[in-house]
Tab-separated table of C-alpha atoms in Angstrom:
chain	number	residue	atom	x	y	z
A	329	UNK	CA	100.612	71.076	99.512
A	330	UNK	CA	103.150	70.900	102.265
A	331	UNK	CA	103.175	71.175	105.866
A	332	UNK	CA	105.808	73.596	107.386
A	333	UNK	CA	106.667	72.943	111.145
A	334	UNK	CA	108.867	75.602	112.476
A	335	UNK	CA	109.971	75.184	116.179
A	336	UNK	CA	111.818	78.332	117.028
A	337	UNK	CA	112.970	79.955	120.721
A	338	UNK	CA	110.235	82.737	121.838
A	339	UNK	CA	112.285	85.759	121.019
A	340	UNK	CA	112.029	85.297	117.346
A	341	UNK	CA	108.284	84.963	117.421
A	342	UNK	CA	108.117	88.527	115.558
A	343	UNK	CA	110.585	87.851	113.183
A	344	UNK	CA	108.638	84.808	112.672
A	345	UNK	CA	105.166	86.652	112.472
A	346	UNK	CA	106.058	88.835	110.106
A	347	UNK	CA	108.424	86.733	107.893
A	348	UNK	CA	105.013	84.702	107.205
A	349	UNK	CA	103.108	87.793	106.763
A	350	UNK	CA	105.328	88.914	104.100
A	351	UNK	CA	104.507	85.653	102.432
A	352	UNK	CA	100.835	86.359	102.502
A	353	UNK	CA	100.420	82.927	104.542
A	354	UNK	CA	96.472	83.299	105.717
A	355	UNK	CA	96.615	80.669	108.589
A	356	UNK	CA	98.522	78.907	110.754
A	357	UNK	CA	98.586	76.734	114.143
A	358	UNK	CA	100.655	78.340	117.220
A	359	UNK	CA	101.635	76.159	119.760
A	360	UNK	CA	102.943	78.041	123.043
A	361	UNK	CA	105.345	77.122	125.501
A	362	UNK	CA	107.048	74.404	123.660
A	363	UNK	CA	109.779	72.112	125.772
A	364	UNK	CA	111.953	70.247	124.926
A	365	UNK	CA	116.209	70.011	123.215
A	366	UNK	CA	117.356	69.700	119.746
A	367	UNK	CA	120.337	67.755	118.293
A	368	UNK	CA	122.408	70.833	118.861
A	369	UNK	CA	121.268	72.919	121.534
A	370	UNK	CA	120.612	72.710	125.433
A	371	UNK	CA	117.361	71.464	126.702
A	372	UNK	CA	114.668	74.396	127.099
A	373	UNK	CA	112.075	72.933	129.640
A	374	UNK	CA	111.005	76.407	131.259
A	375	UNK	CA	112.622	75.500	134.257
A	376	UNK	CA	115.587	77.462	136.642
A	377	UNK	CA	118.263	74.349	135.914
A	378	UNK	CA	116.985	74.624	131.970
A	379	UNK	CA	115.193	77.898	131.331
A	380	UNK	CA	113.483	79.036	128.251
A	381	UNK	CA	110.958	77.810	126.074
A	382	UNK	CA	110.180	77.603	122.137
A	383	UNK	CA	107.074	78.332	120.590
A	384	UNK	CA	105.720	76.285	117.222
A	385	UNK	CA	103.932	77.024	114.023
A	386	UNK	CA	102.480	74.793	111.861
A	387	UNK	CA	101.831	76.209	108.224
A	388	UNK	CA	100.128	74.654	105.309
A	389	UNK	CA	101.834	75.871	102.360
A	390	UNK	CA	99.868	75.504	98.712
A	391	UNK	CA	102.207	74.864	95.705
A	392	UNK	CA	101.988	78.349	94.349
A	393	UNK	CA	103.805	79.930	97.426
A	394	UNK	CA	105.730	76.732	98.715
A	395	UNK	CA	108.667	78.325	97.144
A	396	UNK	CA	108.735	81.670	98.290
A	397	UNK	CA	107.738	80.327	101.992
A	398	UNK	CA	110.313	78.291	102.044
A	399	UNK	CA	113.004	80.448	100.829
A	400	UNK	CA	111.491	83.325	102.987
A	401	UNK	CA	111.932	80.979	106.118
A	402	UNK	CA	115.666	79.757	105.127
A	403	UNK	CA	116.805	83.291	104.786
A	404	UNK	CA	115.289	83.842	108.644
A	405	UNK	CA	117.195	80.890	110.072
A	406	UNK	CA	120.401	82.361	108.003
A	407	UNK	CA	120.070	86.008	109.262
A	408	UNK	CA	119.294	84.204	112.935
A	409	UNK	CA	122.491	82.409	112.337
A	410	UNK	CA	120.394	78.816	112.435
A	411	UNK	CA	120.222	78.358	116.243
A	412	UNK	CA	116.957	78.265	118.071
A	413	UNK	CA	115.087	77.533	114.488
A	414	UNK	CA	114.601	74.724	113.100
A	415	UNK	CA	111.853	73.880	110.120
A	416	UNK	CA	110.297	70.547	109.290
A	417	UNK	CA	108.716	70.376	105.733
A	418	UNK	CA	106.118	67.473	105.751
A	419	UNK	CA	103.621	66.637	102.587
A	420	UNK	CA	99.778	66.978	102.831
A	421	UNK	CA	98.488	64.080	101.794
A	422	UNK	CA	94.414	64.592	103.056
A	423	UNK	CA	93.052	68.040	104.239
A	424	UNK	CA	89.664	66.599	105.884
């Protein structure tokens, strides 16, 4: 099992949505409002010297669709041109 953490700017939270949909992913974590900067962007801390914001999903991912999520994701950040998306993949080593 792996953990998928995609960080991505607000207005590709329905491409987002729906890109996991179309994966039949049954459950994830949203996290709202996230701040902060990447390696290659400007900072987005929500405020008017740095506006914007990002919003984060985490995703456990069995093995039988770890594949096709991930592949699914990498063709989003391709089509989105791979700024403002960014995905962390993380093994599961305990579900409690």
């Amino acid at each position: 099992m792996k953990l998928l953490l995609i960080i991505y700017d607000v207005d590709f939270d329905e491409d987002v949505i729906e890109t996991l949909n179309n994966c039949r992913v049954t459950g994830y974590t949203q996290w709202d409002r996230v701040l902060g900067r990447g390696k290659n962007s400007d900072p987005k801390l929500d405020t008017p010297v740095w506006p914007g914001f990002n919003r984060a999903i985490a995703v456990a991912v069995e093995e039988e669709i770890e594949d096709t999520v991930m592949k699914a994701v990498r063709d989003l950040s391709d089509r989105l041109g791979g700024s403002g998306f960014k995905v962390f993949q993380l093994p599961v080593l305990r579900v409690i």
